[in-house]
């Protein structure tokens, strides 16, 4: 149980375009999802907390207008990187949790390369 | 910012040896988690700890939640080649449910 699916696993886009990444909880309803960013040989850094039916909460230093998060259902959260630039190239990972479950399951990640 | 100190940064060991790594925090955590991450993949949960002093095993893995609630260790016994990867500790404070802080990771390399 507690499977989180992330799609796509990798994407290459041109500078200035937008990219959408999906995070789905397959066998449970995730009231909260989290988006992390990981640079090569570094740890995971929390970008934002996505709550179903409400606005996302962004960590300090994360541009909410660049990283749009939508959590329209209990099983799906999306992260859209708008007007992507090469410095946005990174590994983006989502996690999902159900309150009271204390489970923190991660997706398999999305490698974004902006050229 | 990151408040977890994870050590060692890397370990090169021979197959069959034991591995030990630890994390310390400047904050009190109510949850400690240990993950393994393979290249190009998301982290996979190995062990979750929820009570101070808790000692939990998962096969050859053993982890403990420190009494002070500011530290945790992970041991891997009798290492095998598939133990290669990066191990991360992660913690959650009482006032930030679900928001994990990650250590910098420990790179484990196992040689035959």
PDB file of C-alpha atoms in Angstrom:
ATOM      1  CA  UNK A   1       0.000   0.000   0.000  1.00  0.00           C
ATOM      2  CA  UNK A   2       0.829   3.715   0.034  1.00  0.00           C
ATOM      3  CA  UNK A   3       2.037   4.018  -3.546  1.00  0.00           C
ATOM      4  CA  UNK A   4       2.773   7.419  -5.031  1.00  0.00           C
ATOM      5  CA  UNK A   5       3.100   7.738  -8.790  1.00  0.00           C
ATOM      6  CA  UNK A   6       4.900  10.674 -10.359  1.00  0.00           C
ATOM      7  CA  UNK A   7       4.827  11.552 -14.036  1.00  0.00           C
ATOM      8  CA  UNK A   8       6.757  12.193 -16.170  1.00  0.00           C
ATOM      9  CA  UNK A   9       9.968  10.613 -14.936  1.00  0.00           C
ATOM     10  CA  UNK A  10      11.993  12.980 -17.056  1.00  0.00           C
ATOM     11  CA  UNK A  11      11.310  15.948 -19.305  1.00  0.00           C
ATOM     12  CA  UNK A  12      13.384  18.251 -21.470  1.00  0.00           C
ATOM     13  CA  UNK A  13      11.901  21.612 -22.352  1.00  0.00           C
ATOM     14  CA  UNK A  14      12.954  24.814 -23.995  1.00  0.00           C
ATOM     15  CA  UNK A  15      13.681  27.903 -21.964  1.00  0.00           C
ATOM     16  CA  UNK A  16      10.556  30.014 -21.548  1.00  0.00           C
ATOM     17  CA  UNK A  17       8.068  27.173 -21.766  1.00  0.00           C
ATOM     18  CA  UNK A  18       6.039  25.655 -18.925  1.00  0.00           C
ATOM     19  CA  UNK A  19       6.160  22.102 -17.658  1.00  0.00           C
ATOM     20  CA  UNK A  20       3.583  20.240 -15.593  1.00  0.00           C
ATOM     21  CA  UNK A  21       4.493  17.407 -13.233  1.00  0.00           C
ATOM     22  CA  UNK A  22       1.826  15.136 -11.772  1.00  0.00           C
ATOM     23  CA  UNK A  23       1.842  13.365  -8.432  1.00  0.00           C
ATOM     24  CA  UNK A  24      -0.817  10.751  -7.723  1.00  0.00           C
ATOM     25  CA  UNK A  25      -1.550   8.661  -4.665  1.00  0.00           C
ATOM     26  CA  UNK A  26      -2.677   5.355  -6.135  1.00  0.00           C
ATOM     27  CA  UNK A  27      -4.134   3.434  -3.226  1.00  0.00           C
ATOM     28  CA  UNK A  28      -4.929   6.050  -0.623  1.00  0.00           C
ATOM     29  CA  UNK A  29      -6.365   9.515  -0.361  1.00  0.00           C
ATOM     30  CA  UNK A  30      -3.685  12.067   0.358  1.00  0.00           C
ATOM     31  CA  UNK A  31      -4.991  15.087   2.182  1.00  0.00           C
ATOM     32  CA  UNK A  32      -1.571  16.637   1.936  1.00  0.00           C
ATOM     33  CA  UNK A  33       1.194  16.362  -0.614  1.00  0.00           C
ATOM     34  CA  UNK A  34       4.653  17.854  -0.552  1.00  0.00           C
ATOM     35  CA  UNK A  35       6.947  18.975  -3.318  1.00  0.00           C
ATOM     36  CA  UNK A  36      10.709  18.771  -2.960  1.00  0.00           C
ATOM     37  CA  UNK A  37      13.594  19.800  -5.126  1.00  0.00           C
ATOM     38  CA  UNK A  38      16.955  18.062  -5.227  1.00  0.00           C
ATOM     39  CA  UNK A  39      20.100  19.304  -6.934  1.00  0.00           C
ATOM     40  CA  UNK A  40      22.840  16.839  -7.902  1.00  0.00           C
ATOM     41  CA  UNK A  41      24.668  15.375  -4.919  1.00  0.00           C
ATOM     42  CA  UNK A  42      22.513  17.369  -2.524  1.00  0.00           C
ATOM     43  CA  UNK A  43      19.701  16.643  -0.171  1.00  0.00           C
ATOM     44  CA  UNK A  44      15.996  17.206  -0.642  1.00  0.00           C
ATOM     45  CA  UNK A  45      14.679  20.676   0.014  1.00  0.00           C
ATOM     46  CA  UNK A  46      10.996  21.228   0.672  1.00  0.00           C
ATOM     47  CA  UNK A  47       9.446  23.660  -1.786  1.00  0.00           C
ATOM     48  CA  UNK A  48       5.788  23.696  -0.825  1.00  0.00           C
ATOM     49  CA  UNK A  49       2.961  21.942   0.957  1.00  0.00           C
ATOM     50  CA  UNK A  50      -0.083  21.162  -1.150  1.00  0.00           C
ATOM     51  CA  UNK A  51      -3.421  20.805   0.647  1.00  0.00           C
ATOM     52  CA  UNK A  52      -6.457  19.399  -1.108  1.00  0.00           C
ATOM     53  CA  UNK A  53      -8.959  22.122  -1.884  1.00  0.00           C
ATOM     54  CA  UNK A  54      -6.879  25.022  -0.627  1.00  0.00           C
ATOM     55  CA  UNK A  55      -3.897  27.101  -1.622  1.00  0.00           C
ATOM     56  CA  UNK A  56      -0.440  25.672  -1.347  1.00  0.00           C
ATOM     57  CA  UNK A  57       1.952  26.888   1.306  1.00  0.00           C
ATOM     58  CA  UNK A  58       5.367  27.785  -0.051  1.00  0.00           C
ATOM     59  CA  UNK A  59       8.654  27.662   1.788  1.00  0.00           C
ATOM     60  CA  UNK A  60      10.685  30.818   2.141  1.00  0.00           C
ATOM     61  CA  UNK A  61      12.514  31.695  -1.047  1.00  0.00           C
ATOM     62  CA  UNK A  62      10.285  29.651  -3.358  1.00  0.00           C
ATOM     63  CA  UNK A  63       8.501  31.751  -5.975  1.00  0.00           C
ATOM     64  CA  UNK A  64       4.827  30.858  -5.925  1.00  0.00           C
ATOM     65  CA  UNK A  65       4.236  32.419  -9.332  1.00  0.00           C
ATOM     66  CA  UNK A  66       6.945  30.288 -10.901  1.00  0.00           C
ATOM     67  CA  UNK A  67       6.037  27.023  -9.222  1.00  0.00           C
ATOM     68  CA  UNK A  68       2.263  26.703  -9.463  1.00  0.00           C
ATOM     69  CA  UNK A  69       0.729  23.952  -7.364  1.00  0.00           C
ATOM     70  CA  UNK A  70      -2.772  22.588  -7.737  1.00  0.00           C
ATOM     71  CA  UNK A  71      -4.286  19.911  -5.486  1.00  0.00           C
ATOM     72  CA  UNK A  72      -7.765  19.580  -6.927  1.00  0.00           C
ATOM     73  CA  UNK A  73      -8.498  16.083  -5.618  1.00  0.00           C
ATOM     74  CA  UNK A  74      -7.438  13.788  -2.827  1.00  0.00           C
ATOM     75  CA  UNK A  75      -5.317  11.743  -5.203  1.00  0.00           C
ATOM     76  CA  UNK A  76      -3.687  14.300  -7.489  1.00  0.00           C
ATOM     77  CA  UNK A  77      -1.364  17.254  -7.057  1.00  0.00           C
ATOM     78  CA  UNK A  78       0.370  19.008  -9.917  1.00  0.00           C
ATOM     79  CA  UNK A  79       3.429  21.232 -10.005  1.00  0.00           C
ATOM     80  CA  UNK A  80       3.780  23.538 -12.989  1.00  0.00           C
ATOM     81  CA  UNK A  81       7.123  25.179 -13.585  1.00  0.00           C
ATOM     82  CA  UNK A  82       6.233  28.316 -15.517  1.00  0.00           C
ATOM     83  CA  UNK A  83       8.562  30.127 -17.903  1.00  0.00           C
ATOM     84  CA  UNK A  84      11.271  27.619 -17.153  1.00  0.00           C
ATOM     85  CA  UNK A  85      14.926  28.637 -17.262  1.00  0.00           C
ATOM     86  CA  UNK A  86      18.066  26.513 -17.175  1.00  0.00           C
ATOM     87  CA  UNK A  87      18.510  27.222 -13.465  1.00  0.00           C
ATOM     88  CA  UNK A  88      15.183  25.458 -12.869  1.00  0.00           C
ATOM     89  CA  UNK A  89      16.757  22.221 -14.067  1.00  0.00           C
ATOM     90  CA  UNK A  90      16.606  19.843 -11.138  1.00  0.00           C
ATOM     91  CA  UNK A  91      15.102  16.653  -9.750  1.00  0.00           C
ATOM     92  CA  UNK A  92      11.593  17.295  -8.450  1.00  0.00           C
ATOM     93  CA  UNK A  93      10.053  14.797  -6.052  1.00  0.00           C
ATOM     94  CA  UNK A  94       6.630  14.676  -4.467  1.00  0.00           C
ATOM     95  CA  UNK A  95       5.487  12.909  -1.353  1.00  0.00           C
ATOM     96  CA  UNK A  96       2.046  12.166  -0.042  1.00  0.00           C
ATOM     97  CA  UNK A  97       0.713  11.628   3.422  1.00  0.00           C
ATOM     98  CA  UNK A  98      -2.580  10.916   5.080  1.00  0.00           C
ATOM     99  CA  UNK A  99      -3.061  12.641   8.389  1.00  0.00           C
ATOM    100  CA  UNK A 100      -2.883  10.157  11.181  1.00  0.00           C
ATOM    101  CA  UNK A 101      -1.096   7.624   9.045  1.00  0.00           C
ATOM    102  CA  UNK A 102       2.369   9.041   9.606  1.00  0.00           C
ATOM    103  CA  UNK A 103       3.349   7.562   6.297  1.00  0.00           C
ATOM    104  CA  UNK A 104       5.646   9.560   4.061  1.00  0.00           C
ATOM    105  CA  UNK A 105       5.778   7.937   0.684  1.00  0.00           C
ATOM    106  CA  UNK A 106       7.717   9.521  -2.131  1.00  0.00           C
ATOM    107  CA  UNK A 107       7.184   9.443  -5.858  1.00  0.00           C
ATOM    108  CA  UNK A 108       9.960   8.300  -8.154  1.00  0.00           C
ATOM    109  CA  UNK A 109      10.882  11.853  -9.084  1.00  0.00           C
ATOM    110  CA  UNK A 110      10.982  13.927 -12.277  1.00  0.00           C
ATOM    111  CA  UNK A 111      14.232  14.997 -13.855  1.00  0.00           C
ATOM    112  CA  UNK A 112      13.642  18.399 -15.478  1.00  0.00           C
ATOM    113  CA  UNK A 113      16.205  19.714 -17.932  1.00  0.00           C
ATOM    114  CA  UNK A 114      15.662  23.164 -19.388  1.00  0.00           C
ATOM    115  CA  UNK A 115      17.685  23.918 -22.503  1.00  0.00           C
TER     116      UNK A 115
ATOM    117  CA  UNK B   1      17.148  25.913   6.427  1.00  0.00           C
ATOM    118  CA  UNK B   2      18.573  22.499   7.092  1.00  0.00           C
ATOM    119  CA  UNK B   3      19.006  21.767  10.785  1.00  0.00           C
ATOM    120  CA  UNK B   4      20.123  18.169  10.552  1.00  0.00           C
ATOM    121  CA  UNK B   5      23.735  17.098  10.673  1.00  0.00           C
ATOM    122  CA  UNK B   6      24.243  13.691   9.113  1.00  0.00           C
ATOM    123  CA  UNK B   7      27.505  11.817   9.253  1.00  0.00           C
ATOM    124  CA  UNK B   8      29.542  10.389   7.792  1.00  0.00           C
ATOM    125  CA  UNK B   9      29.227  11.960   4.375  1.00  0.00           C
ATOM    126  CA  UNK B  10      30.409   8.774   2.691  1.00  0.00           C
ATOM    127  CA  UNK B  11      31.538   5.277   3.573  1.00  0.00           C
ATOM    128  CA  UNK B  12      33.520   2.751   1.586  1.00  0.00           C
ATOM    129  CA  UNK B  13      33.171  -0.698   3.095  1.00  0.00           C
ATOM    130  CA  UNK B  14      33.727  -4.298   2.213  1.00  0.00           C
ATOM    131  CA  UNK B  15      30.897  -6.713   1.739  1.00  0.00           C
ATOM    132  CA  UNK B  16      29.970  -8.291   5.047  1.00  0.00           C
ATOM    133  CA  UNK B  17      30.970  -5.324   7.182  1.00  0.00           C
ATOM    134  CA  UNK B  18      28.568  -3.364   9.328  1.00  0.00           C
ATOM    135  CA  UNK B  19      27.658   0.241   8.592  1.00  0.00           C
ATOM    136  CA  UNK B  20      26.663   2.923  11.050  1.00  0.00           C
ATOM    137  CA  UNK B  21      25.498   6.470  10.407  1.00  0.00           C
ATOM    138  CA  UNK B  22      23.812   9.078  12.526  1.00  0.00           C
ATOM    139  CA  UNK B  23      21.956  12.353  12.509  1.00  0.00           C
ATOM    140  CA  UNK B  24      21.798  15.105  15.071  1.00  0.00           C
ATOM    141  CA  UNK B  25      19.434  18.010  15.196  1.00  0.00           C
ATOM    142  CA  UNK B  26      19.280  21.399  16.838  1.00  0.00           C
ATOM    143  CA  UNK B  27      15.524  20.921  17.212  1.00  0.00           C
ATOM    144  CA  UNK B  28      13.443  18.353  19.021  1.00  0.00           C
ATOM    145  CA  UNK B  29      11.787  15.975  16.598  1.00  0.00           C
ATOM    146  CA  UNK B  30       8.700  13.857  17.131  1.00  0.00           C
ATOM    147  CA  UNK B  31       9.451  11.621  14.167  1.00  0.00           C
ATOM    148  CA  UNK B  32      12.673  10.285  12.696  1.00  0.00           C
ATOM    149  CA  UNK B  33      12.725   8.571   9.322  1.00  0.00           C
ATOM    150  CA  UNK B  34      15.472   6.832   7.418  1.00  0.00           C
ATOM    151  CA  UNK B  35      15.363   6.637   3.622  1.00  0.00           C
ATOM    152  CA  UNK B  36      17.500   5.075   0.894  1.00  0.00           C
ATOM    153  CA  UNK B  37      17.749   6.723  -2.485  1.00  0.00           C
ATOM    154  CA  UNK B  38      19.070   5.078  -5.619  1.00  0.00           C
ATOM    155  CA  UNK B  39      20.253   7.230  -8.563  1.00  0.00           C
ATOM    156  CA  UNK B  40      17.369   8.799 -10.452  1.00  0.00           C
ATOM    157  CA  UNK B  41      14.782   7.521  -8.011  1.00  0.00           C
ATOM    158  CA  UNK B  42      12.774   8.925  -5.157  1.00  0.00           C
ATOM    159  CA  UNK B  43      13.656   8.047  -1.566  1.00  0.00           C
ATOM    160  CA  UNK B  44      12.322   4.776  -0.217  1.00  0.00           C
ATOM    161  CA  UNK B  45      11.354   4.601   3.435  1.00  0.00           C
ATOM    162  CA  UNK B  46      13.429   2.111   5.408  1.00  0.00           C
ATOM    163  CA  UNK B  47      12.487   2.716   9.018  1.00  0.00           C
ATOM    164  CA  UNK B  48      10.170   5.127  10.817  1.00  0.00           C
ATOM    165  CA  UNK B  49      10.593   6.029  14.488  1.00  0.00           C
ATOM    166  CA  UNK B  50       7.934   7.788  16.550  1.00  0.00           C
ATOM    167  CA  UNK B  51       8.983   7.558  20.207  1.00  0.00           C
ATOM    168  CA  UNK B  52      12.081   8.659  22.079  1.00  0.00           C
ATOM    169  CA  UNK B  53      14.221   5.626  22.844  1.00  0.00           C
ATOM    170  CA  UNK B  54      12.465   3.489  20.242  1.00  0.00           C
ATOM    171  CA  UNK B  55      14.680   0.851  18.646  1.00  0.00           C
ATOM    172  CA  UNK B  56      13.325  -0.656  15.436  1.00  0.00           C
ATOM    173  CA  UNK B  57      14.675  -3.262  13.046  1.00  0.00           C
ATOM    174  CA  UNK B  58      13.873  -4.015   9.444  1.00  0.00           C
ATOM    175  CA  UNK B  59      15.850  -7.038   8.354  1.00  0.00           C
ATOM    176  CA  UNK B  60      19.532  -6.129   8.554  1.00  0.00           C
ATOM    177  CA  UNK B  61      18.670  -2.524   9.363  1.00  0.00           C
ATOM    178  CA  UNK B  62      18.336  -1.165  12.874  1.00  0.00           C
ATOM    179  CA  UNK B  63      17.535   2.400  13.817  1.00  0.00           C
ATOM    180  CA  UNK B  64      17.001   4.190  17.108  1.00  0.00           C
ATOM    181  CA  UNK B  65      15.250   7.385  18.138  1.00  0.00           C
ATOM    182  CA  UNK B  66      17.536   9.126  20.607  1.00  0.00           C
ATOM    183  CA  UNK B  67      16.380   9.775  24.160  1.00  0.00           C
ATOM    184  CA  UNK B  68      16.961  13.516  23.789  1.00  0.00           C
ATOM    185  CA  UNK B  69      14.773  13.440  20.632  1.00  0.00           C
ATOM    186  CA  UNK B  70      17.553  15.301  18.860  1.00  0.00           C
ATOM    187  CA  UNK B  71      19.384  12.388  17.305  1.00  0.00           C
ATOM    188  CA  UNK B  72      19.000   9.054  15.575  1.00  0.00           C
ATOM    189  CA  UNK B  73      21.260   6.373  14.182  1.00  0.00           C
ATOM    190  CA  UNK B  74      20.957   3.717  11.504  1.00  0.00           C
ATOM    191  CA  UNK B  75      22.965   0.516  11.439  1.00  0.00           C
ATOM    192  CA  UNK B  76      23.264  -1.900   8.551  1.00  0.00           C
ATOM    193  CA  UNK B  77      24.639  -5.281   9.458  1.00  0.00           C
ATOM    194  CA  UNK B  78      26.498  -7.655   7.143  1.00  0.00           C
ATOM    195  CA  UNK B  79      26.410  -5.325   4.159  1.00  0.00           C
ATOM    196  CA  UNK B  80      25.769  -6.677   0.676  1.00  0.00           C
ATOM    197  CA  UNK B  81      26.344  -5.039  -2.741  1.00  0.00           C
ATOM    198  CA  UNK B  82      22.724  -3.922  -3.078  1.00  0.00           C
ATOM    199  CA  UNK B  83      23.132  -1.752   0.031  1.00  0.00           C
ATOM    200  CA  UNK B  84      24.932   0.736  -2.204  1.00  0.00           C
ATOM    201  CA  UNK B  85      23.118   4.058  -2.329  1.00  0.00           C
ATOM    202  CA  UNK B  86      22.552   7.272  -0.474  1.00  0.00           C
ATOM    203  CA  UNK B  87      20.923   7.084   2.932  1.00  0.00           C
ATOM    204  CA  UNK B  88      19.053  10.083   4.281  1.00  0.00           C
ATOM    205  CA  UNK B  89      17.734  10.777   7.707  1.00  0.00           C
ATOM    206  CA  UNK B  90      14.664  12.970   7.946  1.00  0.00           C
ATOM    207  CA  UNK B  91      12.867  14.448  10.868  1.00  0.00           C
ATOM    208  CA  UNK B  92       9.655  16.211  11.683  1.00  0.00           C
ATOM    209  CA  UNK B  93       9.089  18.696  14.489  1.00  0.00           C
ATOM    210  CA  UNK B  94       5.902  18.826  16.520  1.00  0.00           C
ATOM    211  CA  UNK B  95       4.747  22.078  14.935  1.00  0.00           C
ATOM    212  CA  UNK B  96       5.320  21.112  11.311  1.00  0.00           C
ATOM    213  CA  UNK B  97       3.326  17.966  10.614  1.00  0.00           C
ATOM    214  CA  UNK B  98       4.322  16.321   7.393  1.00  0.00           C
ATOM    215  CA  UNK B  99       7.115  18.768   6.610  1.00  0.00           C
ATOM    216  CA  UNK B 100      10.332  16.803   6.671  1.00  0.00           C
ATOM    217  CA  UNK B 101      13.814  18.164   7.155  1.00  0.00           C
ATOM    218  CA  UNK B 102      16.465  16.033   5.508  1.00  0.00           C
ATOM    219  CA  UNK B 103      20.051  15.360   6.397  1.00  0.00           C
ATOM    220  CA  UNK B 104      22.723  15.806   3.742  1.00  0.00           C
ATOM    221  CA  UNK B 105      22.909  12.063   3.119  1.00  0.00           C
ATOM    222  CA  UNK B 106      25.471   9.308   3.566  1.00  0.00           C
ATOM    223  CA  UNK B 107      26.864   7.708   0.416  1.00  0.00           C
ATOM    224  CA  UNK B 108      27.511   4.021   1.000  1.00  0.00           C
ATOM    225  CA  UNK B 109      29.760   2.085  -1.353  1.00  0.00           C
ATOM    226  CA  UNK B 110      30.148  -1.661  -0.851  1.00  0.00           C
ATOM    227  CA  UNK B 111      33.017  -3.485  -2.464  1.00  0.00           C
ATOM    228  CA  UNK B 112      33.020  -7.261  -2.936  1.00  0.00           C
TER     229      UNK B 112
END
